[in-house]
Amino acid sequence: MPFEKPDVDKWARTKALEVNCFDGLAIGDAFRGHVLEDEEVAELGRKALEKRPVNAEVFSEGRFPGPPFGFHWSLHLTAQSIASAFVSLPVIFIGQPLPSPSDEEIAVSRKLAERIGSFKTLLVRGELIAVGTAAATGLEAPIGRGQWSRPDLLLDVENSAVCEMRDHRPVAVWTGVWLQVPEEPVVIPQPSVGESEAAKPTKARKQIQTKDKSRRQCVDWLFAMMSDPTIEPMTNEQLWNEAIPKWPESLSKREFTRCRARALDRLSEEQRYLWERPGPRRRQS
């Protein structure tokens, strides 16, 4: 049977449409659309609710199944943990048998875990950038891609906030979180088109490589400066003015702001506080 060359252009267009539909959406709305309103999830959910109608708000409102966190969803949920949540009880009595999830609940849990995983992947790979207001500083900035790999983070679907667990309860660390598509396209592995053809250098590929290199250099430059306690913290605008002559053609201001957010993520808590909101330092008494 002859080798059929995959339609790479069609694949790329489909992928772009999938991502672009999230541009400008609040992260809670995007999560509901991608996960809970997925056609397969909705159909499997209807079958599961026939067995246990008490979980209706999971699919209609975005409430996490079972107690205790309301609308808070982890992006690291497994099919098993979701299925267990569907039958969890607020109070367990000694000697009372634990309920088992139905086949329908197990099926929808598998699909939910799959859709949640793909949503997290879009954030981890930078195909979607989440922008939120940091609760600690009150400043709006992109959320670093590495944050989405933290198992202690929860997504508050109702309020479009990102929370972390503190003393066994979720506390918002970023609020008003919304999504945007990167200004420069992220390089995504595509279906194989033959090694010899894929290896050919192109002008577009070289431009992407140059910009990727500039972003890495910018993050390293910012981190080295911000981690030096002898350097007075500067505003984003001041830093941008210094960065322009270093990368005049390969770094946009939008990308620079993201580099600054990545550098801040790597700082100690004390240094991050100083650079997130630069200003006159308190005099030591």
Tab-separated table of C-alpha atoms in Angstrom:
chain	number	residue	atom	x	y	z
A	1	MET	CA	0.000	0.000	0.000
A	2	PRO	CA	1.544	3.355	-0.993
A	3	PHE	CA	2.458	5.811	1.768
A	4	GLU	CA	-0.183	8.507	2.103
A	5	LYS	CA	1.315	11.862	2.943
A	6	PRO	CA	-0.589	13.447	5.853
A	7	ASP	CA	-2.343	16.737	5.223
A	8	VAL	CA	-0.112	18.819	7.513
A	9	ASP	CA	-1.751	22.102	6.513
A	10	LYS	CA	-5.195	20.771	7.436
A	11	TRP	CA	-3.834	19.422	10.746
A	12	ALA	CA	-2.260	22.797	11.556
A	13	ARG	CA	-5.459	24.689	10.691
A	14	THR	CA	-7.557	22.415	12.899
A	15	LYS	CA	-5.102	22.836	15.781
A	16	ALA	CA	-5.070	26.625	15.364
A	17	LEU	CA	-8.876	26.838	15.350
A	18	GLU	CA	-9.048	24.739	18.519
A	19	VAL	CA	-6.657	27.073	20.329
A	20	ASN	CA	-7.887	30.386	18.870
A	21	CYS	CA	-11.420	29.828	20.178
A	22	PHE	CA	-10.045	30.385	23.711
A	23	ASP	CA	-8.437	33.761	22.955
A	24	GLY	CA	-9.778	36.382	25.386
A	25	LEU	CA	-11.935	33.921	27.356
A	26	ALA	CA	-11.982	33.754	31.150
A	27	ILE	CA	-10.223	30.550	32.155
A	28	GLY	CA	-13.345	29.212	33.886
A	29	ASP	CA	-15.421	29.615	30.711
A	30	ALA	CA	-12.650	28.005	28.653
A	31	PHE	CA	-12.469	25.039	31.041
A	32	ARG	CA	-16.216	24.502	30.904
A	33	GLY	CA	-16.209	24.741	27.125
A	34	HIS	CA	-13.257	22.414	26.572
A	35	VAL	CA	-14.016	19.874	29.296
A	36	LEU	CA	-17.607	19.865	30.539
A	37	GLU	CA	-19.337	20.915	27.299
A	38	ASP	CA	-17.379	18.496	25.135
A	39	GLU	CA	-19.907	16.440	23.141
A	40	GLU	CA	-18.701	13.070	24.434
A	41	VAL	CA	-18.519	14.293	28.031
A	42	ALA	CA	-22.040	15.735	27.795
A	43	GLU	CA	-23.483	12.512	26.365
A	44	LEU	CA	-21.719	10.289	28.902
A	45	GLY	CA	-22.727	12.715	31.646
A	46	ARG	CA	-26.408	12.395	30.753
A	47	LYS	CA	-26.168	8.621	31.089
A	48	ALA	CA	-24.350	8.929	34.449
A	49	LEU	CA	-27.014	11.282	35.807
A	50	GLU	CA	-29.718	8.737	35.083
A	51	LYS	CA	-28.069	6.606	37.770
A	52	ARG	CA	-27.225	9.422	40.195
A	53	PRO	CA	-29.065	12.741	39.473
A	54	VAL	CA	-27.501	14.409	42.529
A	55	ASN	CA	-24.435	15.292	40.403
A	56	ALA	CA	-26.399	17.346	37.852
A	57	GLU	CA	-24.547	20.581	38.734
A	58	VAL	CA	-21.243	19.034	37.668
A	59	PHE	CA	-22.273	19.332	34.030
A	60	SER	CA	-24.677	22.287	34.193
A	61	GLU	CA	-22.705	24.632	36.486
A	62	GLY	CA	-19.158	23.270	36.623
A	63	ARG	CA	-19.286	22.130	40.252
A	64	PHE	CA	-16.698	19.496	41.181
A	65	PRO	CA	-18.421	16.190	42.027
A	66	GLY	CA	-18.841	15.508	45.723
A	67	PRO	CA	-17.488	17.470	48.723
A	68	PRO	CA	-15.617	19.517	49.743
A	69	PHE	CA	-14.286	22.129	47.282
A	70	GLY	CA	-17.289	23.359	45.318
A	71	PHE	CA	-16.079	24.617	41.948
A	72	HIS	CA	-12.379	23.830	42.402
A	73	TRP	CA	-10.820	21.393	39.913
A	74	SER	CA	-7.289	20.007	39.893
A	75	LEU	CA	-5.631	19.796	36.479
A	76	HIS	CA	-3.959	16.538	37.561
A	77	LEU	CA	-7.088	14.469	38.135
A	78	THR	CA	-7.131	10.822	37.105
A	79	ALA	CA	-10.156	8.895	35.913
A	80	GLN	CA	-10.096	6.941	39.180
A	81	SER	CA	-10.055	10.042	41.389
A	82	ILE	CA	-12.946	11.622	39.458
A	83	ALA	CA	-15.019	8.438	39.635
A	84	SER	CA	-14.399	8.271	43.399
A	85	ALA	CA	-15.510	11.904	43.747
A	86	PHE	CA	-18.842	11.104	42.058
A	87	VAL	CA	-19.723	8.757	44.941
A	88	SER	CA	-17.913	10.504	47.818
A	89	LEU	CA	-19.913	11.211	50.971
A	90	PRO	CA	-19.603	14.207	53.354
A	91	VAL	CA	-19.751	11.834	56.341
A	92	ILE	CA	-18.645	8.200	56.500
A	93	PHE	CA	-19.971	5.967	59.273
A	94	ILE	CA	-17.948	3.051	60.583
A	95	GLY	CA	-19.248	-0.189	59.186
A	96	GLN	CA	-21.098	1.491	56.333
A	97	PRO	CA	-19.940	0.161	52.941
A	98	LEU	CA	-18.462	2.739	50.592
A	99	PRO	CA	-20.504	3.261	47.409
A	100	SER	CA	-19.020	2.221	44.096
A	101	PRO	CA	-19.234	4.340	40.935
A	102	SER	CA	-21.511	3.037	38.202
A	103	ASP	CA	-20.194	1.964	34.810
A	104	GLU	CA	-21.595	5.199	33.395
A	105	GLU	CA	-19.747	7.283	36.007
A	106	ILE	CA	-16.522	5.418	35.285
A	107	ALA	CA	-16.932	6.078	31.550
A	108	VAL	CA	-17.542	9.804	31.933
A	109	SER	CA	-14.674	10.039	34.444
A	110	ARG	CA	-12.257	8.639	31.862
A	111	LYS	CA	-13.369	11.189	29.307
A	112	LEU	CA	-13.217	14.035	31.845
A	113	ALA	CA	-9.645	13.086	32.798
A	114	GLU	CA	-8.686	13.037	29.119
A	115	ARG	CA	-10.168	16.491	28.418
A	116	ILE	CA	-8.665	17.993	31.585
A	117	GLY	CA	-5.280	16.588	30.598
A	118	SER	CA	-5.462	18.136	27.130
A	119	PHE	CA	-6.494	21.502	28.629
A	120	LYS	CA	-3.490	21.402	30.975
A	121	THR	CA	-1.210	20.491	28.052
A	122	LEU	CA	-2.238	23.641	26.164
A	123	LEU	CA	-1.119	25.704	29.183
A	124	VAL	CA	2.061	23.761	29.941
A	125	ARG	CA	3.254	23.935	26.327
A	126	GLY	CA	2.475	27.640	26.058
A	127	GLU	CA	-0.093	27.207	23.296
A	128	LEU	CA	-2.331	29.240	25.594
A	129	ILE	CA	-1.063	31.944	27.945
A	130	ALA	CA	-3.012	32.552	31.157
A	131	VAL	CA	-2.943	36.138	32.446
A	132	GLY	CA	-4.097	36.926	35.967
A	133	THR	CA	-3.838	39.401	38.824
A	134	ALA	CA	-1.414	38.150	41.470
A	135	ALA	CA	-3.114	38.166	44.869
A	136	ALA	CA	0.195	39.012	46.579
A	137	THR	CA	0.919	42.160	44.534
A	138	GLY	CA	-2.275	43.253	42.788
A	139	LEU	CA	-0.428	43.333	39.459
A	140	GLU	CA	-1.660	41.636	36.291
A	141	ALA	CA	0.908	39.452	34.552
A	142	PRO	CA	1.196	36.198	32.595
A	143	ILE	CA	1.280	33.057	34.722
A	144	GLY	CA	4.463	31.055	34.107
A	145	ARG	CA	4.003	27.819	32.152
A	146	GLY	CA	5.758	25.819	34.860
A	147	GLN	CA	3.033	26.684	37.359
A	148	TRP	CA	0.594	24.337	35.629
A	149	SER	CA	2.767	21.340	36.541
A	150	ARG	CA	2.225	22.000	40.258
A	151	PRO	CA	-0.049	19.277	41.709
A	152	ASP	CA	-1.232	21.590	44.511
A	153	LEU	CA	-2.908	24.101	42.163
A	154	LEU	CA	-6.671	24.154	41.718
A	155	LEU	CA	-8.751	25.946	39.100
A	156	ASP	CA	-11.763	27.814	40.480
A	157	VAL	CA	-14.139	27.432	37.538
A	158	GLU	CA	-16.819	29.655	39.065
A	159	ASN	CA	-14.573	32.702	39.630
A	160	SER	CA	-11.849	32.096	37.001
A	161	ALA	CA	-9.200	32.064	39.716
A	162	VAL	CA	-6.175	29.842	40.294
A	163	CYS	CA	-5.771	28.607	43.857
A	164	GLU	CA	-3.245	26.674	45.889
A	165	MET	CA	-3.867	24.479	48.899
A	166	ARG	CA	-3.023	26.083	52.240
A	167	ASP	CA	-3.976	24.433	55.527
A	168	HIS	CA	-6.184	21.984	53.609
A	169	ARG	CA	-8.216	24.682	51.870
A	170	PRO	CA	-7.939	26.438	48.486
A	171	VAL	CA	-6.668	30.031	48.537
A	172	ALA	CA	-6.663	32.196	45.405
A	173	VAL	CA	-3.178	33.180	44.229
A	174	TRP	CA	-4.261	34.584	40.834
A	175	THR	CA	-7.668	36.137	40.196
A	176	GLY	CA	-9.473	37.324	37.088
A	177	VAL	CA	-7.527	34.843	34.971
A	178	TRP	CA	-8.106	34.975	31.212
A	179	LEU	CA	-6.460	33.327	28.230
A	180	GLN	CA	-4.649	34.622	25.193
A	181	VAL	CA	-3.014	33.005	22.201
A	182	PRO	CA	0.748	33.706	21.956
A	183	GLU	CA	1.754	36.432	19.541
A	184	GLU	CA	4.321	34.065	18.022
A	185	PRO	CA	3.159	30.552	17.145
A	186	VAL	CA	4.419	27.759	19.373
A	187	VAL	CA	6.337	25.062	17.509
A	188	ILE	CA	4.197	21.909	17.834
A	189	PRO	CA	5.304	18.442	16.703
A	190	GLN	CA	3.405	17.634	13.515
A	191	PRO	CA	2.640	14.366	11.733
A	192	SER	CA	5.683	12.931	10.001
A	193	VAL	CA	6.129	14.035	6.397
A	194	GLY	CA	9.377	12.179	5.813
A	195	GLU	CA	12.655	12.920	7.531
A	196	SER	CA	14.378	14.415	4.497
A	197	GLU	CA	11.599	16.931	3.856
A	198	ALA	CA	11.162	17.900	7.523
A	199	ALA	CA	14.900	18.476	7.879
A	200	LYS	CA	15.056	21.120	5.156
A	201	PRO	CA	15.874	24.528	6.650
A	202	THR	CA	13.295	27.220	6.004
A	203	LYS	CA	13.274	30.945	6.579
A	204	ALA	CA	10.229	30.665	8.872
A	205	ARG	CA	11.908	27.967	10.972
A	206	LYS	CA	15.059	30.064	11.334
A	207	GLN	CA	12.999	33.063	12.454
A	208	ILE	CA	11.247	30.960	15.104
A	209	GLN	CA	14.580	29.598	16.334
A	210	THR	CA	16.023	33.115	16.544
A	211	LYS	CA	13.057	34.378	18.544
A	212	ASP	CA	13.128	31.357	20.852
A	213	LYS	CA	16.823	32.001	21.512
A	214	SER	CA	16.123	35.679	22.223
A	215	ARG	CA	13.409	34.781	24.716
A	216	ARG	CA	15.698	32.349	26.553
A	217	GLN	CA	18.489	34.931	26.669
A	218	CYS	CA	16.067	37.578	27.913
A	219	VAL	CA	14.795	35.367	30.754
A	220	ASP	CA	18.380	34.578	31.821
A	221	TRP	CA	19.340	38.262	31.645
A	222	LEU	CA	16.335	39.313	33.728
A	223	PHE	CA	16.871	36.569	36.300
A	224	ALA	CA	20.547	37.475	36.739
A	225	MET	CA	19.603	41.115	37.315
A	226	MET	CA	16.609	40.450	39.579
A	227	SER	CA	18.437	37.948	41.764
A	228	ASP	CA	21.237	40.444	42.460
A	229	PRO	CA	20.303	42.212	45.749
A	230	THR	CA	22.633	45.129	44.915
A	231	ILE	CA	20.505	46.170	41.923
A	232	GLU	CA	17.586	48.500	42.596
A	233	PRO	CA	14.311	46.976	41.298
A	234	MET	CA	12.943	48.553	38.105
A	235	THR	CA	9.492	48.721	36.551
A	236	ASN	CA	8.505	46.666	33.548
A	237	GLU	CA	8.780	49.787	31.366
A	238	GLN	CA	12.302	50.562	32.592
A	239	LEU	CA	13.414	46.994	31.951
A	240	TRP	CA	11.846	47.022	28.495
A	241	ASN	CA	13.789	50.174	27.574
A	242	GLU	CA	17.008	48.381	28.476
A	243	ALA	CA	16.000	45.237	26.576
A	244	ILE	CA	15.127	46.990	23.278
A	245	PRO	CA	18.739	47.508	22.113
A	246	LYS	CA	19.681	43.947	23.123
A	247	TRP	CA	16.993	42.265	20.977
A	248	PRO	CA	15.735	44.998	18.610
A	249	GLU	CA	14.267	42.735	15.933
A	250	SER	CA	13.525	39.466	17.694
A	251	LEU	CA	11.612	40.370	20.877
A	252	SER	CA	8.264	42.162	21.062
A	253	LYS	CA	7.139	44.008	24.164
A	254	ARG	CA	4.404	41.435	24.676
A	255	GLU	CA	6.963	38.625	24.646
A	256	PHE	CA	9.246	40.617	26.930
A	257	THR	CA	6.474	40.885	29.518
A	258	ARG	CA	6.154	37.099	29.441
A	259	CYS	CA	9.915	36.712	29.863
A	260	ARG	CA	9.738	38.958	32.900
A	261	ALA	CA	6.984	36.760	34.387
A	262	ARG	CA	9.120	33.638	33.835
A	263	ALA	CA	12.120	35.282	35.487
A	264	LEU	CA	9.975	36.326	38.461
A	265	ASP	CA	8.837	32.712	38.893
A	266	ARG	CA	12.459	31.665	39.418
A	267	LEU	CA	13.192	34.225	42.160
A	268	SER	CA	13.079	33.790	45.908
A	269	GLU	CA	9.869	35.021	47.530
A	270	GLU	CA	11.598	38.135	48.896
A	271	GLN	CA	13.200	39.156	45.593
A	272	ARG	CA	10.027	38.404	43.658
A	273	TYR	CA	8.063	40.737	45.934
A	274	LEU	CA	10.563	43.567	45.372
A	275	TRP	CA	10.563	43.225	41.581
A	276	GLU	CA	6.842	42.605	41.111
A	277	ARG	CA	6.075	45.989	42.642
A	278	PRO	CA	9.254	48.101	42.498
A	279	GLY	CA	9.374	51.305	44.474
A	280	PRO	CA	11.086	53.024	47.387
A	281	ARG	CA	12.288	50.491	49.923
A	282	ARG	CA	11.383	50.801	53.565
A	283	ARG	CA	14.129	52.144	55.736
A	284	GLN	CA	15.484	49.663	58.206
A	285	SER	CA	14.789	50.802	61.766
